[in-house]
Each structure stands twice: as structure tokens, then as C-alpha cells.
Tab-separated table of C-alpha atoms and ligand atoms in Angstrom:
chain	number	residue	atom	x	y	z
A	1	MET	CA	-29.981	1.474	-28.573
A	2	THR	CA	-33.169	1.502	-26.588
A	3	LEU	CA	-33.303	4.552	-24.661
A	4	THR	CA	-35.713	5.730	-21.914
A	5	ASP	CA	-37.671	9.009	-22.327
A	6	TYR	CA	-35.196	10.589	-19.666
A	7	GLN	CA	-32.163	9.516	-21.570
A	8	LYS	CA	-33.524	10.958	-24.868
A	9	GLU	CA	-34.000	14.368	-23.206
A	10	LEU	CA	-30.326	14.237	-21.918
A	11	LEU	CA	-29.310	13.673	-25.675
A	12	ASP	CA	-31.437	16.324	-26.726
A	13	GLY	CA	-29.881	18.637	-24.679
A	14	LYS	CA	-33.002	19.399	-22.432
A	15	HIS	CA	-30.799	18.922	-19.320
A	16	GLY	CA	-28.111	21.139	-20.294
A	17	GLU	CA	-25.101	21.465	-22.558
A	18	ALA	CA	-22.602	19.370	-20.404
A	19	ARG	CA	-24.939	16.430	-19.932
A	20	GLU	CA	-25.766	16.531	-23.595
A	21	MET	CA	-22.151	16.369	-24.776
A	22	ALA	CA	-21.441	13.579	-22.167
A	23	MET	CA	-24.440	11.571	-23.417
A	24	LYS	CA	-23.482	11.903	-27.110
A	25	CYS	CA	-19.813	10.698	-26.465
A	26	LEU	CA	-21.146	7.866	-24.539
A	27	TYR	CA	-23.707	6.977	-27.040
A	28	ASP	CA	-20.937	6.704	-29.551
A	29	ILE	CA	-19.084	4.525	-27.464
A	30	GLY	CA	-22.297	2.333	-26.890
A	31	LEU	CA	-22.748	1.982	-30.730
A	32	TYR	CA	-19.286	0.946	-31.199
A	33	ASN	CA	-19.512	-1.737	-28.670
A	34	ASN	CA	-23.231	-2.811	-29.934
A	35	ALA	CA	-24.696	-1.943	-26.464
A	36	GLU	CA	-28.535	-2.378	-26.423
A	37	LYS	CA	-29.054	0.083	-23.649
A	38	PHE	CA	-27.848	2.442	-21.198
A	39	ILE	CA	-27.519	1.539	-17.571
A	40	GLU	CA	-27.571	3.816	-14.413
A	41	ILE	CA	-24.084	4.112	-12.391
A	42	LEU	CA	-24.069	4.887	-8.630
A	43	TYR	CA	-20.590	6.158	-8.401
A	44	CYS	CA	-17.691	7.356	-10.329
A	45	HIS	CA	-13.935	7.667	-9.629
A	46	ASP	CA	-12.427	10.550	-11.408
A	47	ASP	CA	-8.865	10.003	-12.540
A	48	SER	CA	-8.437	12.909	-14.761
A	49	THR	CA	-6.539	14.565	-12.134
A	50	VAL	CA	-2.681	13.722	-12.594
A	51	TYR	CA	-1.651	16.990	-14.887
A	52	PHE	CA	-0.737	15.543	-18.392
A	53	GLY	CA	-0.870	18.782	-20.316
A	54	GLU	CA	-2.926	22.118	-21.041
A	55	ALA	CA	-5.471	20.233	-23.169
A	56	GLN	CA	-6.649	18.355	-20.299
A	57	VAL	CA	-6.618	21.545	-17.878
A	58	LEU	CA	-8.813	23.337	-20.387
A	59	PHE	CA	-11.189	20.582	-20.923
A	60	ALA	CA	-12.104	20.572	-17.219
A	61	GLU	CA	-12.509	24.131	-17.121
A	62	HIS	CA	-14.690	24.103	-20.119
A	63	LEU	CA	-16.925	21.566	-18.270
A	64	ALA	CA	-17.140	23.677	-15.276
A	65	LYS	CA	-17.824	26.773	-17.295
A	66	ILE	CA	-20.822	25.383	-19.096
A	67	GLY	CA	-22.167	24.222	-15.769
A	68	ALA	CA	-21.357	20.498	-15.644
A	69	GLU	CA	-22.209	18.788	-12.622
A	70	PHE	CA	-21.597	14.927	-11.618
A	71	ALA	CA	-24.858	13.055	-11.235
A	72	VAL	CA	-23.446	10.521	-8.891
A	73	PRO	CA	-20.902	10.730	-6.007
A	74	THR	CA	-17.505	11.019	-7.589
A	75	SER	CA	-14.072	10.597	-5.703
A	76	THR	CA	-10.947	12.192	-7.128
A	77	ASN	CA	-7.716	10.144	-7.822
A	78	ALA	CA	-4.472	10.924	-6.712
A	79	CYS	CA	-2.845	14.230	-8.720
A	80	ALA	CA	0.735	14.871	-9.573
A	81	LEU	CA	2.076	16.121	-6.370
A	82	ASP	CA	1.056	17.067	-2.727
A	83	MET	CA	-0.600	20.362	-2.804
A	84	LYS	CA	0.943	21.775	0.249
A	85	ARG	CA	4.186	20.230	0.403
A	86	TRP	CA	5.136	20.470	-3.475
A	87	GLU	CA	8.138	22.782	-2.809
A	88	TYR	CA	9.895	20.427	-0.626
A	89	GLN	CA	9.161	17.674	-3.259
A	90	ARG	CA	10.949	19.706	-5.655
A	91	HIS	CA	8.188	19.895	-8.079
A	92	GLU	CA	8.008	22.641	-10.665
A	93	ILE	CA	5.564	25.702	-9.996
A	94	SER	CA	4.083	25.227	-13.320
A	95	TRP	CA	2.874	21.669	-12.279
A	96	MET	CA	1.295	23.089	-9.063
A	97	THR	CA	-0.614	25.867	-10.699
A	98	ALA	CA	-1.866	23.230	-13.321
A	99	THR	CA	-2.825	20.845	-10.283
A	100	ARG	CA	-4.766	23.809	-8.628
A	101	ARG	CA	-6.684	24.740	-11.924
A	102	ILE	CA	-7.627	21.078	-12.179
A	103	GLU	CA	-8.637	20.747	-8.411
A	104	ALA	CA	-10.849	23.868	-8.952
A	105	SER	CA	-12.601	22.557	-12.017
A	106	HIS	CA	-13.315	19.289	-10.537
A	107	LEU	CA	-14.574	20.453	-7.244
A	108	LYS	CA	-16.932	23.031	-9.075
A	109	LEU	CA	-18.219	19.862	-10.856
A	110	GLY	CA	-19.108	18.463	-7.536
A	111	ALA	CA	-16.143	15.925	-6.817
A	112	ALA	CA	-15.136	14.747	-3.416
A	113	ALA	CA	-11.594	16.282	-2.613
A	114	CYS	CA	-10.098	12.934	-1.420
A	115	PHE	CA	-7.410	12.777	-4.228
A	116	THR	CA	-6.557	9.231	-3.838
A	117	CYS	CA	-5.723	6.063	-5.728
A	118	THR	CA	-7.309	4.071	-2.701
A	119	PRO	CA	-10.891	5.559	-2.613
A	120	TYR	CA	-11.968	2.381	-1.092
A	121	GLN	CA	-9.832	3.247	2.098
A	122	ALA	CA	-11.205	6.748	2.058
A	123	GLY	CA	-14.916	5.863	2.372
A	124	PHE	CA	-15.926	5.170	-0.908
A	125	VAL	CA	-17.031	1.713	-1.214
A	126	PRO	CA	-19.758	0.512	-3.675
A	127	ALA	CA	-21.829	-2.563	-2.974
A	128	PHE	CA	-21.347	-6.058	-4.618
A	129	GLY	CA	-23.080	-5.973	-8.244
A	130	GLN	CA	-23.544	-2.106	-8.421
A	131	ASP	CA	-22.451	-0.591	-11.471
A	132	ILE	CA	-19.987	2.185	-11.470
A	133	ALA	CA	-17.687	4.069	-13.804
A	134	CYS	CA	-13.890	4.123	-12.736
A	135	ALA	CA	-10.780	5.158	-14.178
A	136	GLU	CA	-7.432	4.295	-12.570
A	137	SER	CA	-6.231	0.687	-13.308
A	138	SER	CA	-5.656	-0.487	-9.787
A	139	VAL	CA	-8.844	1.031	-8.562
A	140	ILE	CA	-10.905	-0.709	-11.348
A	141	ALA	CA	-9.317	-4.055	-10.670
A	142	TYR	CA	-9.919	-3.578	-6.923
A	143	TYR	CA	-13.427	-2.553	-7.341
A	144	ASN	CA	-14.332	-5.123	-9.980
A	145	SER	CA	-12.560	-8.047	-8.338
A	146	VAL	CA	-12.457	-7.502	-4.734
A	147	VAL	CA	-15.702	-5.648	-4.396
A	148	GLY	CA	-17.642	-7.171	-7.066
A	149	ALA	CA	-18.832	-3.839	-8.422
A	150	ARG	CA	-19.034	-3.468	-11.988
A	151	THR	CA	-16.871	-0.946	-14.217
A	152	ASN	CA	-15.165	-1.213	-17.548
A	153	ARG	CA	-11.587	0.298	-17.924
A	154	TYR	CA	-12.708	3.880	-18.484
A	155	GLY	CA	-9.755	5.971	-19.353
A	156	GLY	CA	-9.926	9.590	-18.347
A	157	PRO	CA	-11.845	11.721	-19.475
A	158	LEU	CA	-14.478	9.026	-20.306
A	159	GLU	CA	-15.139	8.539	-16.547
A	160	LEU	CA	-15.908	12.067	-16.260
A	161	LEU	CA	-18.555	12.256	-18.761
A	162	ALA	CA	-20.095	8.853	-17.278
A	163	GLY	CA	-20.268	10.668	-14.054
A	164	ILE	CA	-21.769	13.776	-15.643
A	165	ALA	CA	-24.225	11.693	-17.536
A	166	GLY	CA	-24.939	9.184	-14.699
A	167	PHE	CA	-25.435	6.366	-17.154
A	168	VAL	CA	-23.096	4.090	-19.190
A	169	PRO	CA	-23.887	2.009	-22.284
A	170	TYR	CA	-24.245	-1.708	-21.195
A	171	PHE	CA	-21.315	-3.389	-22.498
A	172	GLY	CA	-18.188	-5.180	-21.236
A	173	LEU	CA	-17.913	-5.978	-17.532
A	174	HIS	CA	-21.367	-4.479	-16.918
A	175	ILE	CA	-22.755	-7.637	-18.157
A	176	PRO	CA	-22.516	-10.536	-15.787
A	177	GLU	CA	-21.651	-13.243	-18.336
A	178	ASN	CA	-18.561	-11.283	-19.569
A	179	ARG	CA	-17.325	-11.427	-15.934
A	180	LYS	CA	-16.764	-15.281	-16.070
A	181	ALA	CA	-13.232	-16.511	-16.292
A	182	THR	CA	-12.089	-17.583	-19.669
A	183	GLY	CA	-8.746	-19.078	-18.369
A	184	LEU	CA	-7.612	-20.478	-15.177
A	185	MET	CA	-3.894	-20.287	-13.490
A	186	ILE	CA	-2.819	-22.857	-11.113
A	187	LEU	CA	0.204	-22.960	-8.810
A	188	GLY	CA	2.717	-25.797	-9.623
A	189	ASP	CA	3.751	-28.418	-6.976
A	190	ASP	CA	6.868	-26.599	-6.241
A	191	ILE	CA	4.981	-23.547	-4.883
A	192	THR	CA	4.260	-24.575	-1.399
A	193	GLU	CA	1.847	-23.305	1.519
A	194	ASP	CA	4.766	-21.981	3.828
A	195	MET	CA	6.115	-19.770	0.803
A	196	PHE	CA	3.141	-17.667	1.556
A	197	ASN	CA	4.641	-16.433	4.980
A	198	GLU	CA	6.786	-14.451	2.838
A	199	PRO	CA	4.564	-11.522	2.019
A	200	SER	CA	6.106	-10.267	-1.168
A	201	ILE	CA	5.020	-13.660	-2.918
A	202	PHE	CA	1.637	-12.098	-3.651
A	203	ASN	CA	2.837	-9.303	-5.755
A	204	ILE	CA	5.504	-11.707	-7.406
A	205	ILE	CA	2.466	-13.961	-8.334
A	206	ALA	CA	0.292	-10.961	-9.441
A	207	TYR	CA	3.067	-9.857	-11.729
A	208	THR	CA	3.357	-13.178	-13.137
A	209	PHE	CA	-0.393	-13.480	-13.652
A	210	GLY	CA	-1.010	-10.219	-15.432
A	211	LYS	CA	1.896	-10.880	-17.618
A	212	LYS	CA	0.540	-14.104	-18.840
A	213	VAL	CA	-3.197	-13.230	-18.803
A	214	GLY	CA	-2.933	-9.802	-20.548
A	215	ASP	CA	-6.440	-8.166	-20.963
A	216	ARG	CA	-8.652	-11.161	-20.297
A	217	VAL	CA	-10.594	-12.331	-17.341
A	218	TRP	CA	-8.792	-14.981	-15.794
A	219	ALA	CA	-9.001	-16.987	-12.423
A	220	LEU	CA	-6.234	-18.011	-10.154
A	221	GLU	CA	-6.506	-21.188	-7.909
A	222	GLN	CA	-4.564	-22.266	-4.773
A	223	ILE	CA	-3.795	-19.195	-3.082
A	224	PRO	CA	-3.660	-20.900	0.227
A	225	LYS	CA	-4.792	-18.266	2.906
A	226	ALA	CA	-7.077	-15.283	3.296
A	227	MET	CA	-5.273	-11.997	1.836
A	228	THR	CA	-5.433	-8.887	3.728
A	229	MET	CA	-6.992	-5.541	1.994
A	230	ASP	CA	-3.531	-4.096	1.596
A	231	GLN	CA	-2.428	-7.353	-0.199
A	232	LEU	CA	-5.431	-7.377	-2.194
A	233	LYS	CA	-4.991	-3.562	-3.123
A	234	GLN	CA	-1.289	-4.446	-4.147
A	235	PHE	CA	-2.350	-7.607	-6.100
A	236	SER	CA	-5.042	-5.330	-8.071
A	237	ALA	CA	-2.374	-2.701	-8.774
A	238	THR	CA	0.355	-5.186	-10.166
A	239	VAL	CA	-2.021	-7.156	-12.326
A	240	ALA	CA	-3.228	-4.149	-13.999
A	241	SER	CA	0.327	-2.897	-14.725
A	242	SER	CA	2.028	-6.033	-15.670
A	243	GLY	CA	-1.070	-6.969	-17.690
A	244	GLY	CA	-4.109	-4.600	-18.654
A	245	ILE	CA	-6.377	-6.570	-16.392
A	246	ALA	CA	-9.659	-5.106	-15.407
A	247	LEU	CA	-11.076	-8.131	-13.546
A	248	TYR	CA	-9.330	-11.112	-11.981
A	249	HIS	CA	-10.797	-14.089	-9.651
A	250	LEU	CA	-9.150	-15.645	-6.893
A	251	ILE	CA	-10.860	-18.798	-6.343
A	252	GLY	CA	-12.114	-19.070	-2.486
A	253	ILE	CA	-11.216	-15.446	-1.857
A	254	THR	CA	-12.963	-12.720	-4.178
A	255	PRO	CA	-16.618	-12.703	-4.074
A	256	GLU	CA	-17.548	-13.809	-7.583
A	257	ALA	CA	-15.547	-17.119	-7.423
A	258	PRO	CA	-16.340	-19.147	-4.163
A	259	THR	CA	-15.611	-22.108	-6.215
A	260	ARG	CA	-14.392	-23.104	-9.674
A	261	GLU	CA	-17.525	-23.988	-11.000
A	262	ALA	CA	-19.084	-20.713	-9.915
A	263	ILE	CA	-16.718	-18.624	-12.209
A	264	ILE	CA	-15.778	-20.864	-15.028
A	265	ASN	CA	-18.359	-22.048	-17.628
A	266	ASP	CA	-16.426	-24.814	-19.279
A	267	ILE	CA	-14.220	-26.431	-16.896
A	268	LYS	CA	-13.190	-29.427	-18.755
A	269	ASN	CA	-11.935	-27.255	-21.794
A	270	VAL	CA	-10.888	-24.229	-20.415
A	271	GLU	CA	-7.331	-22.840	-21.013
A	272	THR	CA	-5.147	-23.650	-17.915
A	273	VAL	CA	-1.667	-22.568	-17.162
A	274	THR	CA	0.582	-23.473	-14.323
A	275	ILE	CA	3.285	-21.364	-12.800
A	276	GLY	CA	6.099	-22.463	-10.818
A	277	LEU	CA	9.211	-21.503	-8.821
A	278	LYS	CA	10.969	-20.245	-12.128
A	279	ASP	CA	8.363	-17.954	-13.184
A	280	LEU	CA	8.476	-16.503	-9.733
A	281	TYR	CA	12.239	-16.320	-9.881
A	282	GLU	CA	12.177	-14.511	-13.304
A	283	THR	CA	9.559	-11.992	-12.138
A	284	GLU	CA	11.683	-10.999	-9.141
A	285	GLN	CA	14.664	-10.440	-11.666
A	286	GLU	CA	12.525	-8.172	-13.775
A	287	PHE	CA	11.310	-6.151	-10.690
A	288	SER	CA	14.824	-5.663	-9.257
A	289	ASN	CA	17.504	-4.218	-11.322
A	290	MET	CA	19.863	-2.434	-8.810
A	291	ASN	CA	22.500	-0.385	-10.075
A	292	GLU	CA	26.306	-1.227	-9.641
A	293	THR	CA	26.790	0.610	-6.442
A	294	GLY	CA	23.909	-1.072	-4.814
A	295	GLN	CA	23.095	2.129	-3.331
A	296	ILE	CA	19.526	3.117	-2.639
A	297	ASP	CA	18.780	6.842	-2.906
A	298	LEU	CA	15.110	6.384	-2.117
A	299	ILE	CA	12.737	4.197	-0.306
A	300	SER	CA	9.211	4.996	-1.914
A	301	LEU	CA	5.975	3.345	-0.434
A	302	GLY	CA	2.476	4.081	-1.033
A	303	CYS	CA	1.597	3.099	-4.624
A	304	PRO	CA	-1.294	2.662	-4.361
A	305	HIS	CA	-1.532	5.116	-1.249
A	306	PHE	CA	-0.588	3.783	2.098
A	307	SER	CA	-3.415	2.654	4.540
A	308	PHE	CA	-3.381	3.056	8.449
A	309	ALA	CA	-2.511	-0.781	8.594
A	310	GLU	CA	0.512	-0.330	6.621
A	311	PHE	CA	1.702	2.740	8.821
A	312	MET	CA	1.557	0.529	11.756
A	313	GLU	CA	3.611	-2.062	10.113
A	314	VAL	CA	6.238	0.411	9.294
A	315	ASP	CA	6.148	1.833	13.009
A	316	LYS	CA	6.480	-1.579	14.127
A	317	TYR	CA	9.545	-2.622	11.947
A	318	PHE	CA	11.245	0.546	12.646
A	319	GLY	CA	11.071	0.152	16.373
A	320	ASP	CA	13.351	2.793	17.739
A	321	ASN	CA	15.357	2.971	14.798
A	322	LYS	CA	15.545	5.810	12.350
A	323	VAL	CA	16.214	6.444	8.467
A	324	CYS	CA	19.857	6.597	7.895
A	325	ALA	CA	21.502	9.972	6.568
A	326	LYS	CA	22.150	8.724	2.992
A	327	THR	CA	18.579	7.690	2.070
A	328	GLU	CA	15.375	9.481	1.822
A	329	PHE	CA	12.253	7.612	2.955
A	330	TRP	CA	8.773	8.802	1.320
A	331	VAL	CA	5.292	7.483	1.913
A	332	PHE	CA	2.270	8.518	-0.167
A	333	THR	CA	-1.124	8.393	1.345
A	334	SER	CA	-4.415	10.009	1.062
A	335	ARG	CA	-5.385	13.147	3.013
A	336	THR	CA	-8.065	10.899	4.871
A	337	THR	CA	-5.540	8.348	6.128
A	338	TYR	CA	-3.074	11.174	6.758
A	339	LYS	CA	-5.558	12.861	9.182
A	340	VAL	CA	-6.464	9.555	10.898
A	341	ALA	CA	-3.106	8.618	11.561
A	342	HIS	CA	-2.276	12.127	12.664
A	343	ASP	CA	-5.215	12.391	15.106
A	344	SER	CA	-4.187	8.857	16.476
A	345	GLY	CA	-0.595	9.888	17.223
A	346	LEU	CA	0.667	7.512	14.706
A	347	LEU	CA	1.769	10.184	12.263
A	348	ASP	CA	4.211	11.883	14.794
A	349	ARG	CA	5.682	8.586	15.426
A	350	ILE	CA	6.260	7.826	11.864
A	351	LYS	CA	7.746	11.447	11.120
A	352	ALA	CA	10.143	11.128	14.305
A	353	LYS	CA	11.793	8.277	12.391
A	354	GLY	CA	12.931	10.568	9.510
A	355	ILE	CA	9.955	9.526	7.025
A	356	LYS	CA	8.414	12.239	4.849
A	357	VAL	CA	4.654	11.651	4.362
A	358	PHE	CA	2.881	13.025	1.327
A	359	VAL	CA	-0.821	13.395	0.401
A	360	ASP	CA	-2.664	13.733	-2.788
A	361	GLY	CA	0.254	12.905	-5.077
A	362	CYS	CA	1.277	9.915	-7.160
A	363	THR	CA	4.398	8.006	-6.557
A	364	MET	CA	4.908	8.116	-10.066
A	365	GLU	CA	5.138	11.640	-10.338
A	366	TYR	CA	8.303	11.558	-8.155
A	367	PRO	CA	10.683	14.444	-9.864
A	368	THR	CA	13.635	12.190	-10.373
A	369	HIS	CA	15.550	14.507	-12.228
A	370	ASN	CA	15.385	17.287	-9.684
A	371	TRP	CA	16.506	14.941	-7.029
A	372	GLY	CA	19.275	13.154	-9.082
A	373	THR	CA	17.817	9.885	-8.056
A	374	LYS	CA	19.403	6.755	-9.363
A	375	SER	CA	17.939	3.678	-7.385
A	376	ILE	CA	14.473	3.362	-5.665
A	377	MET	CA	13.472	0.528	-3.349
A	378	THR	CA	9.805	-0.071	-3.192
A	379	ASN	CA	7.467	-2.886	-1.983
A	380	SER	CA	4.856	-2.042	-4.726
A	381	GLY	CA	4.638	-4.279	-7.846
A	382	LYS	CA	3.229	-1.512	-10.052
A	383	PHE	CA	5.876	1.078	-9.233
A	384	ALA	CA	8.709	-1.505	-9.746
A	385	THR	CA	7.096	-2.285	-13.177
A	386	TYR	CA	6.719	1.336	-14.307
A	387	CYS	CA	10.299	2.286	-13.025
A	388	PHE	CA	11.654	0.580	-16.100
A	389	ASN	CA	9.460	2.359	-18.886
A	390	LYS	CA	8.264	5.514	-17.000
A	391	VAL	CA	10.627	6.944	-14.153
A	392	GLY	CA	13.816	5.454	-15.823
A	393	VAL	CA	15.568	4.659	-12.597
A	394	HIS	CA	16.896	1.179	-11.141
A	395	PRO	CA	14.094	-0.362	-9.138
A	396	VAL	CA	14.622	-2.880	-6.197
A	397	PHE	CA	11.567	-4.671	-5.071
A	398	GLY	CA	11.123	-5.894	-1.510
A	399	SER	CA	8.796	-6.525	1.300
A	400	LEU	CA	7.721	-3.644	3.325
A	401	GLU	CA	9.850	-5.043	6.235
A	402	GLU	CA	12.923	-5.232	3.907
A	403	CYS	CA	12.164	-1.451	2.772
A	404	VAL	CA	12.387	-0.477	6.379
A	405	LYS	CA	15.591	-2.731	7.314
A	406	THR	CA	17.140	-1.142	4.017
A	407	ALA	CA	16.352	2.579	5.328
A	408	ILE	CA	17.840	1.648	8.694
A	409	GLU	CA	21.141	0.078	7.329
A	410	GLY	CA	21.657	2.254	4.231
A	411	LYS	CA	22.144	-0.539	2.031
A	412	VAL	CA	19.842	-3.247	0.505
A	413	ILE	CA	18.679	-5.942	2.847
A	414	LYS	CA	16.675	-8.712	1.538
A	415	ARG	CA	16.079	-12.245	2.852
A	416	ARG	CA	16.715	-15.196	0.668
A	417	LYS	CA	13.590	-16.221	-0.939
A	418	PRO	CA	12.326	-19.731	-1.679
A	419	TRP	CA	12.009	-19.037	-5.429
A	420	TRP	CA	15.413	-17.818	-5.825
A	421	ILE	CA	17.123	-20.612	-7.919
B	1	F3S	FE1	-1.402	5.544	-7.168
B	1	F3S	FE2	0.102	6.566	-8.837
B	1	F3S	FE3	0.622	4.191	-7.812
B	1	F3S	S1	-2.161	6.733	-8.718
B	1	F3S	S2	-1.637	3.311	-7.836
B	1	F3S	S3	0.461	5.929	-6.529
B	1	F3S	S4	1.101	4.866	-10.104
């Protein structure tokens, strides 16, 4: 690899033990991936924040002890729990203690205390074409695809080391040519424009796309209308959980794909897959696996973290109604959005409906065993996907509006969808 004088100094330990360690690890990754050089990054998203065990905590504390500091602005991902309301959430005290140790170490490294998986809704928005280093699959997919910034799927703690070094080896999605689509998915004639008035279709298509594409870079054509930031957020999270997608292109919507020609090199020979209503029906069947009683113990929203716009929607759909007595209704958001919603008076209206709002924590760390929860309804494709293999409860997928109506009625309310066959 060709190194600048400064990068050689970092490797030689002339700028401290932490930067030396970070550069050595990244150098090995670069060699493995045949990188020719290092490139500068301008931002890092740190996902080493959810507690997974003592080794993770000790590593962060070691970095802090040897004087490591982030070289670039670094945002923190969601952690395991709400650091103030963890007792109400019925989390174990040992998890809280570990989370506080993680928080202390990462803040000592200079990270921003935003603790969210939607850093782009908390003020961290890199520019188009900028090289960055991110972990957390939905954030990676969002920044790459929706913003057009460039990051590989850096799994924690590799993103920590990139943030400390301020450089990453030049390979993968940092190289513009590797960002081109190698396949194209199109919607069959039986999926019509009017079906996009049903908001849950975006998540259903995202899941289908991710499952068929795996970890490749593909484009999707024929989404007939502009998507909101929250729909793109959900789309990014879902494709990155049903598949291993780090970058997708929505032709005519995402910035690197204004046209087919702009994002696909060999249009005539590109692998093309058509999906139809049957695929959407099968996806929804996978999402929703109600238990026999049809009872919903918890409505869980905010995976990824809820935005101000989504709080407004919930407020609108509830009207003067409240959450029924049999059901818990939890919303996970960032502390940034929480404060804005609070200062705007919106949070008080939301809480008055019986909704519990939590910050910092990740929905997936919901302590099911301490609550005895059997079934959860959500509007999140990612959460519905992981309910099967991680949380182990029966998920029911619905739109935001259907989640609210279910909470009011105390039983699952879902409109008939055009793809139910
Ligand atoms: Fe965020 Fe956790 Fe979902 S990190 S995207 S709430 S799985």
C-alpha cells in the first residue's frame, strides 16, 4: 500500500499507541482487500454501544485509558436501554451498569452523546460523495443509498478504529465503480401505482428486495412516487436485515441513480428480476405470525428511531383516543427528537394517550422475558424480521395507522391489502 508520510508516522506509533493500533488493524484489512492506499474519512458512526459482553466494555475502556481520541466527528448509535427509564423498562441493573461504562469510555474518546440509529435525524448528515466509516446496518444503507456518502459495512469495533485513525483503506464501496448496480429489480404489471397509497408497501418491497439481492448492489425501478425521509429510513433498515445490503439504488429517487443508464454499466446484459403481487403476499406472510389468541401485548415503534414527523402522525391517528388497558405502547426515539418533541408540546400530547416514549435504547433489546410478552405489533420491517430469530416472539406487521388503531381497539386491526391473494 502506498502511504503518506503522516500515515507512516501513525503506523510507527509517532502519534500515540491508540492511533498506531488502529492503523495497524486497518492496514491488515487493507492488505486483505488489496487496497492500494488509505483515504481520509470525515465522519464516523459508532455502533459499539449496545452491550454484548464484558470484552466489548473492556476494549472501550482500554482505548480510553491509552488516550485514544476520535479524529473525526463521531456519533453514537443506540445502546441497550433508556439510561434514565431502564427500571421501568425492566432491564437488569447489570446491563445498566455496563451501558454506563460504555457511555463513559466512548464519550472520553470524544463521541457525540446522541445514542441513536437515526443520526441523520439528529444533525449528522455527511455530504454526497464524502467518505465516512459507519457501523449499524440501517445507518450504513441510508448514508450510502439515500445520501450518497461512501462507507463499507464496518462492523463494531472496526468503525471505532477508523474513527480514531481518521483513515480507511480504499476498497469496497469507497471506490465509485463498485457502487454501480450489478442487477435490476422491476415491478410486475400486477403491482399498480394506486397500491403505493398503502404505506406498508414500501417495507414489503424492501424485504422482498433484500431477500433476493443478498449483499450485492442492485437497483430497483418503478417506485412511482417520491418517498418520505421516514419511508427511506424504513426501506434502508429492512433491506439491510432481510439481506446484507450496504447500498441500493432506487432509480429516479436516490442520488446516484437518476436513470438506469447512470447506475448500470451493461443494461442489455444485466441480471433482471421481476417481482409481483405473489412475492409481496409471501413477504407479508413471513412478517406476520400471530399467536392463536390474536392478542397483542405490545405495540413497538421506533426501529429505526422515531422522527418528529412520525410523532405527528401518531398524534393525528389517535385523535382523542387512548391506548387500551390490555396493551403496552412503546416508542423509541433519539434524545434529540425527544427534546424537540418535548419543547414543541407534542410529547405531552403523545404521553397523554398512554404511550411510553424511550430514548437511547434499541427496540431489539426489549426485555421480553421480564414482561412475559408473547406478541408484538410493529410498523418496522427490520423488527418484524428479527422477531423470529432474535427476540423469539410472534410479530404482527402493520402500517403506523394500523398499529395505532390496534392499540385503541385492543385487537389487531389491519386493512385488506391489494397483495393479499
Ligand atoms: Fe435501531 Fe435497534 Fe432497530 S439499533 S434500527 S432500534 S434494531
